[in-house]
PDB file of C-alpha atoms in Angstrom:
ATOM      1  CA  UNK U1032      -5.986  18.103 -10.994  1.00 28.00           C
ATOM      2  CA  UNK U1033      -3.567  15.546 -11.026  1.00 31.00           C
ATOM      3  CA  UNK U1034      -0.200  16.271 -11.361  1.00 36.00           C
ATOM      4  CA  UNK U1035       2.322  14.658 -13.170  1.00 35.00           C
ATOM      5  CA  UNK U1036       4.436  13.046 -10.037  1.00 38.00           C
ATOM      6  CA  UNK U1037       0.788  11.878  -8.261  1.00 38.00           C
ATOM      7  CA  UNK U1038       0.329   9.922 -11.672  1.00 34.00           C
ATOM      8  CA  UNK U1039       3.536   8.140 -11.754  1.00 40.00           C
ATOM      9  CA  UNK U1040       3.269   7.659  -7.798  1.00 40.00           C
ATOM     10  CA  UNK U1041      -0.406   5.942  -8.654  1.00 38.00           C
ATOM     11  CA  UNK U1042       0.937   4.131 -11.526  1.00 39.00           C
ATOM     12  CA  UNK U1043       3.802   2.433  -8.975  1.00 40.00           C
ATOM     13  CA  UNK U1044       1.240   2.458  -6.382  1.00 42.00           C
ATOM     14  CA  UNK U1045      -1.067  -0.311  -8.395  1.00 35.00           C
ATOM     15  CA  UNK U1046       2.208  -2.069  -9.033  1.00 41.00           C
ATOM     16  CA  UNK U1047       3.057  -2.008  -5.600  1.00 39.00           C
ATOM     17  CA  UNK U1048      -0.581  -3.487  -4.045  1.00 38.00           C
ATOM     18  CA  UNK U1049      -0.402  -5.924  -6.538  1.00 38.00           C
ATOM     19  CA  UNK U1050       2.972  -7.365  -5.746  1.00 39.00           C
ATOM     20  CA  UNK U1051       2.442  -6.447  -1.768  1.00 40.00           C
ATOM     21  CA  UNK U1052      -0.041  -9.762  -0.760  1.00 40.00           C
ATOM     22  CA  UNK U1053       3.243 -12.537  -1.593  1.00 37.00           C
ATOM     23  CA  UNK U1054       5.258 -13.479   0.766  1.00 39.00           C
ATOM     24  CA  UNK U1055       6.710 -15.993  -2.599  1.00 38.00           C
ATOM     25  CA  UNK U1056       9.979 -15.623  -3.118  1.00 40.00           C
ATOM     26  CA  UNK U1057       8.660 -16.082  -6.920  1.00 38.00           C
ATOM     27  CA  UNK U1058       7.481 -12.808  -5.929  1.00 42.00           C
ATOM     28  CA  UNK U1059      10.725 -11.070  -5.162  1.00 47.00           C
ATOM     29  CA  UNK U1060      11.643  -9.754  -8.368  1.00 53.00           C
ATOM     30  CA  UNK U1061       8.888  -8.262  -8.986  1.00 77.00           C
ATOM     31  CA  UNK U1062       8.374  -6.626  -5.513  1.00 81.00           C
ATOM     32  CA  UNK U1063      12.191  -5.257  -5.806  1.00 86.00           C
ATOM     33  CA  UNK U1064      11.457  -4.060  -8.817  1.00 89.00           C
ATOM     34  CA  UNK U1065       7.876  -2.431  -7.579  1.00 92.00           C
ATOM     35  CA  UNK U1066      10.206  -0.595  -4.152  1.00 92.00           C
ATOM     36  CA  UNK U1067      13.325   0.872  -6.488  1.00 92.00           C
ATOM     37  CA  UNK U1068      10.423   2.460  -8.895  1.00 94.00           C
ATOM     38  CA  UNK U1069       8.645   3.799  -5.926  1.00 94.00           C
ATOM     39  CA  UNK U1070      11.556   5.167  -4.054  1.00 94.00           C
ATOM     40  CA  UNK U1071      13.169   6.975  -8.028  1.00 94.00           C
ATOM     41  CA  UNK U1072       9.852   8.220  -8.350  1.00 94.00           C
ATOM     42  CA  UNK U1073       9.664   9.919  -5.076  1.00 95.00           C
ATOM     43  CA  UNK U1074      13.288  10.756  -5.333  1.00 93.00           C
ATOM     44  CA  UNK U1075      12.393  13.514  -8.292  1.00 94.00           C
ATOM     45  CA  UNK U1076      10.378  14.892  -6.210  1.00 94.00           C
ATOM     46  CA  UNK U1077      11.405  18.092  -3.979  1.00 94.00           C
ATOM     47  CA  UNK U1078      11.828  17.187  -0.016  1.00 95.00           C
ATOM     48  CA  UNK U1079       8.932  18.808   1.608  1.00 95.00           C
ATOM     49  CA  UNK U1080       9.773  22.168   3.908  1.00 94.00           C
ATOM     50  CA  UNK U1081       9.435  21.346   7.354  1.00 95.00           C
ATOM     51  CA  UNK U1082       8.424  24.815   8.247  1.00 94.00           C
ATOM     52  CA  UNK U1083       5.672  24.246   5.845  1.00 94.00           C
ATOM     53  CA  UNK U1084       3.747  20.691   7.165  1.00 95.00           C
ATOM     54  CA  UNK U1085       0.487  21.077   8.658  1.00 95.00           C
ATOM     55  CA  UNK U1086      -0.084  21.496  12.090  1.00 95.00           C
ATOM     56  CA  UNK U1087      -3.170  19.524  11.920  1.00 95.00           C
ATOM     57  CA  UNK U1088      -4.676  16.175  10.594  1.00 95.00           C
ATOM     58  CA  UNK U1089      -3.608  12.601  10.502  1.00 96.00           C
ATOM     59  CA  UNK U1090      -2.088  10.948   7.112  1.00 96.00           C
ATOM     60  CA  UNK U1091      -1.608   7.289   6.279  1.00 97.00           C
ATOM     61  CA  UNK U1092       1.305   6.133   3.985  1.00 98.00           C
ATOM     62  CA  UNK U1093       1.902   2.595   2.090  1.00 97.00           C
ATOM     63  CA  UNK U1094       5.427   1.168   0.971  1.00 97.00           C
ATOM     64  CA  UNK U1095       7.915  -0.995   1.232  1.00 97.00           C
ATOM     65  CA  UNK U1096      10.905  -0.659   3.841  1.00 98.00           C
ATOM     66  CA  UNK U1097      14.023  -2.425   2.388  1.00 97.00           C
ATOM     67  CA  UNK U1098      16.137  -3.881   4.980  1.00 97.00           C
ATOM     68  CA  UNK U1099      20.000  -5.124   4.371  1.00 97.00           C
ATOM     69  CA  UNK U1100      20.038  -8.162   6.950  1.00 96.00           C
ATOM     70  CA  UNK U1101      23.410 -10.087   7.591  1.00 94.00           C
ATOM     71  CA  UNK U1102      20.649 -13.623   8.349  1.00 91.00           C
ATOM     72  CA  UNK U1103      22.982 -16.628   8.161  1.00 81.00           C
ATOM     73  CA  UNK U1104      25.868 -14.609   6.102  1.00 85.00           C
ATOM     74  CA  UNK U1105      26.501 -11.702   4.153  1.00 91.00           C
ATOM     75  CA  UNK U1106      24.215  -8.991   4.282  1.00 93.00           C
ATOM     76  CA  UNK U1107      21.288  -9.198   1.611  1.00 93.00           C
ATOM     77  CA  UNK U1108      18.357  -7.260   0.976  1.00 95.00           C
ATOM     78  CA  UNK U1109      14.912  -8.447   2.348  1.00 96.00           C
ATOM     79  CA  UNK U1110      12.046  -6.151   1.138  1.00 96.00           C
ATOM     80  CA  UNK U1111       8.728  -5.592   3.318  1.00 97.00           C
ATOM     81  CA  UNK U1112       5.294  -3.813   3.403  1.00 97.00           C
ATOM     82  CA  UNK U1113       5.014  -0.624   5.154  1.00 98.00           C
ATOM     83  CA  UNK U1114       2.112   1.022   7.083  1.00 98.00           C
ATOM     84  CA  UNK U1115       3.072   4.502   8.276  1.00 98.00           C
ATOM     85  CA  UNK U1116       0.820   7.141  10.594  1.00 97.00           C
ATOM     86  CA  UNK U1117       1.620  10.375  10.749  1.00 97.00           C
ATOM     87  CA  UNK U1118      -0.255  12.685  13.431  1.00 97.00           C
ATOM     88  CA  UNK U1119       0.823  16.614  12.217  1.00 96.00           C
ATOM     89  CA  UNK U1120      -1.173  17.886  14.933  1.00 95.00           C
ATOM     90  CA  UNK U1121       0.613  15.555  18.256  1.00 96.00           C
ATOM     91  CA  UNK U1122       2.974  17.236  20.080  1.00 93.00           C
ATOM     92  CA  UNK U1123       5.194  13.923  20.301  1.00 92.00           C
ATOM     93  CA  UNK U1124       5.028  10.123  19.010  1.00 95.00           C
ATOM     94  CA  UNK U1125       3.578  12.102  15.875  1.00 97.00           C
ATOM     95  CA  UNK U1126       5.023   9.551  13.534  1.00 98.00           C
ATOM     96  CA  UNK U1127       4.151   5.413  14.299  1.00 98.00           C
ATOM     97  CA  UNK U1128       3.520   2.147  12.005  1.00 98.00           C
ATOM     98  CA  UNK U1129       4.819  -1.243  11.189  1.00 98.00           C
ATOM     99  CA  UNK U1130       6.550  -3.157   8.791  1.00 98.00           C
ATOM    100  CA  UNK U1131       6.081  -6.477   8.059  1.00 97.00           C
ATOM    101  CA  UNK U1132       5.413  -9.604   5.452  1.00 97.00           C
ATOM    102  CA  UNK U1133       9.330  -9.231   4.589  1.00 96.00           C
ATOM    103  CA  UNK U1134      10.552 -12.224   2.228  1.00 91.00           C
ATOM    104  CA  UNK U1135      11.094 -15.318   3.192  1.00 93.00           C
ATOM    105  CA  UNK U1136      10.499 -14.219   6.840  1.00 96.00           C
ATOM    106  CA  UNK U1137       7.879 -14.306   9.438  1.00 97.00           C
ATOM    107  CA  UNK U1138       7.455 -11.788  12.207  1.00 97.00           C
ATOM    108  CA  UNK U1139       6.970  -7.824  12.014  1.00 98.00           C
ATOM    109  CA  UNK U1140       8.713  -4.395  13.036  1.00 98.00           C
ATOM    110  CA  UNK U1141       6.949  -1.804  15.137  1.00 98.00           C
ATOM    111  CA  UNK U1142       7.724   2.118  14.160  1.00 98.00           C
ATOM    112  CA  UNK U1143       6.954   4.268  17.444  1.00 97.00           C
ATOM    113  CA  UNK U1144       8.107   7.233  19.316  1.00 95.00           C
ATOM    114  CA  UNK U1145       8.743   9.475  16.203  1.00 96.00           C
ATOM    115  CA  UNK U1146       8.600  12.882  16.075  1.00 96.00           C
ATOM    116  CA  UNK U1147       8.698  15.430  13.434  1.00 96.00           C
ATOM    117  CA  UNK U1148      11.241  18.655  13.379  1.00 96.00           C
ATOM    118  CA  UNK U1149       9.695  21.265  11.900  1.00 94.00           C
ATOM    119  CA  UNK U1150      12.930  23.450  12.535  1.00 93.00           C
ATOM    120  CA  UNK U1151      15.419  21.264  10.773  1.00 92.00           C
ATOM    121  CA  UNK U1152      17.195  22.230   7.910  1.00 93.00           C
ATOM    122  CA  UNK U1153      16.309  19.831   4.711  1.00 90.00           C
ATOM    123  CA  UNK U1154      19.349  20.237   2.905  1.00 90.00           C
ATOM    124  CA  UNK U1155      21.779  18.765   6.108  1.00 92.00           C
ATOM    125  CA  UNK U1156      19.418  16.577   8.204  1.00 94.00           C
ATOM    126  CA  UNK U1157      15.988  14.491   8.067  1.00 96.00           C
ATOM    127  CA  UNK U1158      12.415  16.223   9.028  1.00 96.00           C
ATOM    128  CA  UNK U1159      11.030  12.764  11.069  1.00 97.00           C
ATOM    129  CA  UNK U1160      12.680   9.965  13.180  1.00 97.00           C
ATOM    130  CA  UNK U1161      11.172   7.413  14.865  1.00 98.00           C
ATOM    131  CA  UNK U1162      12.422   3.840  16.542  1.00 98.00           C
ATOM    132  CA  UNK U1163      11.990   0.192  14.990  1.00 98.00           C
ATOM    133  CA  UNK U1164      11.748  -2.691  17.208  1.00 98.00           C
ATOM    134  CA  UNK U1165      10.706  -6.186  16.891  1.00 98.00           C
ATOM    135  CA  UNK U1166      11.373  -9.824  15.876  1.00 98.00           C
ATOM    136  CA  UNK U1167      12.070 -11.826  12.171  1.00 98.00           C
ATOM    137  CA  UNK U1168      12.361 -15.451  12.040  1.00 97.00           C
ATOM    138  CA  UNK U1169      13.689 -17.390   9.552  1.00 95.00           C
ATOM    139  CA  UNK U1170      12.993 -21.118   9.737  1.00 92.00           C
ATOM    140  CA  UNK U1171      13.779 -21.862  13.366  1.00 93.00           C
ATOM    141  CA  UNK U1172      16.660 -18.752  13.966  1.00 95.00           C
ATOM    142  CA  UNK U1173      14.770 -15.124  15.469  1.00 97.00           C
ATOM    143  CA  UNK U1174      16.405 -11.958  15.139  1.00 97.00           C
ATOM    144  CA  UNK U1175      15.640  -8.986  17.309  1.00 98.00           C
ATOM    145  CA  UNK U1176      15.510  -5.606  15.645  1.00 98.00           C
ATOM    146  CA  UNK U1177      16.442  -2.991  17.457  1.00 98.00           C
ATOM    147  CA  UNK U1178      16.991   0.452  15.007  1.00 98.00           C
ATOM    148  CA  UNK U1179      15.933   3.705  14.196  1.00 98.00           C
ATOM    149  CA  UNK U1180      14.535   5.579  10.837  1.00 98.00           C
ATOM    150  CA  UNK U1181      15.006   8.949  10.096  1.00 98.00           C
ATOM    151  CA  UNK U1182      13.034  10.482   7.110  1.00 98.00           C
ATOM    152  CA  UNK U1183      11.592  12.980   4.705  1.00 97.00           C
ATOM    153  CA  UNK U1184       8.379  14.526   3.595  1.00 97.00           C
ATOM    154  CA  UNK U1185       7.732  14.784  -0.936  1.00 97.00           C
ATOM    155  CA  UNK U1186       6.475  16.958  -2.494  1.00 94.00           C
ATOM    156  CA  UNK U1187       4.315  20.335  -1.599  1.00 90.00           C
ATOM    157  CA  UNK U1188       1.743  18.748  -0.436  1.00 92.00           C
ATOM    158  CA  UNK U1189       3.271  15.130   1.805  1.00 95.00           C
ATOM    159  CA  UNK U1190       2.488  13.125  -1.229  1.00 95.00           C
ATOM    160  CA  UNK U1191       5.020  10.624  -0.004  1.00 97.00           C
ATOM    161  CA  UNK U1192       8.169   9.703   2.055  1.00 97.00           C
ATOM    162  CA  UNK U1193      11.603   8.346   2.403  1.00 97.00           C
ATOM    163  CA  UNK U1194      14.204   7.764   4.482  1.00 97.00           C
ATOM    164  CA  UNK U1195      16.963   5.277   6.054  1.00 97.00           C
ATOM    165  CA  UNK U1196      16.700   2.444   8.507  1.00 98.00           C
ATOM    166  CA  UNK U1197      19.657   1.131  10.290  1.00 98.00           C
ATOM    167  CA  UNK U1198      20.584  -0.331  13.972  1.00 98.00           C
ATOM    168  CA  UNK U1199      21.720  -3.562  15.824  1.00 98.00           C
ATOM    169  CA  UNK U1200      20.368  -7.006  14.243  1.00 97.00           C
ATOM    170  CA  UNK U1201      20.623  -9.528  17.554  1.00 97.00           C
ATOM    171  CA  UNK U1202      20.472 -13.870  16.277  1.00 95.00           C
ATOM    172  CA  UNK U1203      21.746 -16.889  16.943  1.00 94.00           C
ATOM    173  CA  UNK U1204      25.495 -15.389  15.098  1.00 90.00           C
ATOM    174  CA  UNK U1205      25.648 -12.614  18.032  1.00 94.00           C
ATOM    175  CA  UNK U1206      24.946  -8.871  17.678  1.00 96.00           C
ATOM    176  CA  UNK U1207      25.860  -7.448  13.670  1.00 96.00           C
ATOM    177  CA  UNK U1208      24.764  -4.100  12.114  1.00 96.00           C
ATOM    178  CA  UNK U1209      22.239  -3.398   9.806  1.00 97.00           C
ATOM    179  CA  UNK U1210      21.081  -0.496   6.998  1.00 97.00           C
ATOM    180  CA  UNK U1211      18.281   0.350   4.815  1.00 97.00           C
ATOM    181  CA  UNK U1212      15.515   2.233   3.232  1.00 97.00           C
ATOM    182  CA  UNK U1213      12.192   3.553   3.077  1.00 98.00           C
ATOM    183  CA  UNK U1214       9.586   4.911   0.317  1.00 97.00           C
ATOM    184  CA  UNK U1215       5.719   5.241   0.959  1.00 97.00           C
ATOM    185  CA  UNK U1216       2.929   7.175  -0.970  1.00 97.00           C
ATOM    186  CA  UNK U1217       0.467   9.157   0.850  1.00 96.00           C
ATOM    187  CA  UNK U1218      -2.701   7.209   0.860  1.00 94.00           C
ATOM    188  CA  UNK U1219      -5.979   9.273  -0.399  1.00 78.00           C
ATOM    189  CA  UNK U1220      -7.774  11.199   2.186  1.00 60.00           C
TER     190      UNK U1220
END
């Protein structure tokens, strides 16, 4: 049966495959519009109980990870695809991926060492964390990433995620803090 909140996650889903293969900044709008949808629609949905996730099986998740980068100025949003794994049944480095084919940059973030806490409590802190290193170039200028995410099961059964991205943004200004987010649906088994 599918339930309502898998149906609007689908519907954004198509949106979001469609408007995932640009790299255009024609494409941008769009693509913004595609990662806000995805992360309200997961939003409605109930943060998953830790003490709850399976203890077993591997799970695959597709979205965008939003990124607030201070490039050659002010901070502005850059929006990029991202490729989550989640091992339930690894007793460490359960939660690993990438992000990558961000706007109007080249270059690609690794997601590694996460782990999930099945003893937190929702309601004051996040379920998974995990680091995110790499490099982003724009034109001839390369910025080293070097952050963290922390994040959140949705829905009963893991039907998606989200979370926040932030850390130390390294380029040819000196060293500058950065923020952002996450939101990723559960791709079918």
């Amino acid at each position: 049966m599918v339930t309502r909140m898998k149906w609007m996650i689908l519907c954004t889903g198509l949106g979001l495959l469609a408007a995932c293969g640009s790299t255009q900044s024609s494409k941008s709008i769009p693509r913004a519009s595609n990662a806000a949808d995805l992360a309200a629609n997961l939003a409605q949905e109930n943060i998953s109980d830790p003490t709850t996730l399976p203890r077993r099986g591997l799970a695959t998740y597709t979205g965008f990870m939003t990124l607030a980068l201070p490039l050659d100025g002010p901070a502005r949003d850059v929006i990029g695809n991202l490729d989550m794994r989640v091992d339930f049944g690894a007793t460490r480095n359960q939660v690993s991926g990438s992000a990558s084919n961000f706007a109007g940059l080249t270059g690609g973030l690794a997601i590694g060492g996460g782990d999930i806490d099945r003893g937190t409590d929702p309601d004051t802190d996040f379920t998974f964390d995990g680091s995110l290193t790499g490099t982003l170039e724009q034109n001839s200028d390369t910025y080293g990433i070097d952050g963290a995410i922390v994040g959140e099961f949705r829905g009963r059964n893991q039907d998606g995620l989200t979370g926040l991205v932030y850390g130390d943004i390294t380029g040819p200004s000196g060293q500058d803090l950065f923020q952002g987010s996450m939101a990723a649906i559960r791709d079918t088994d």
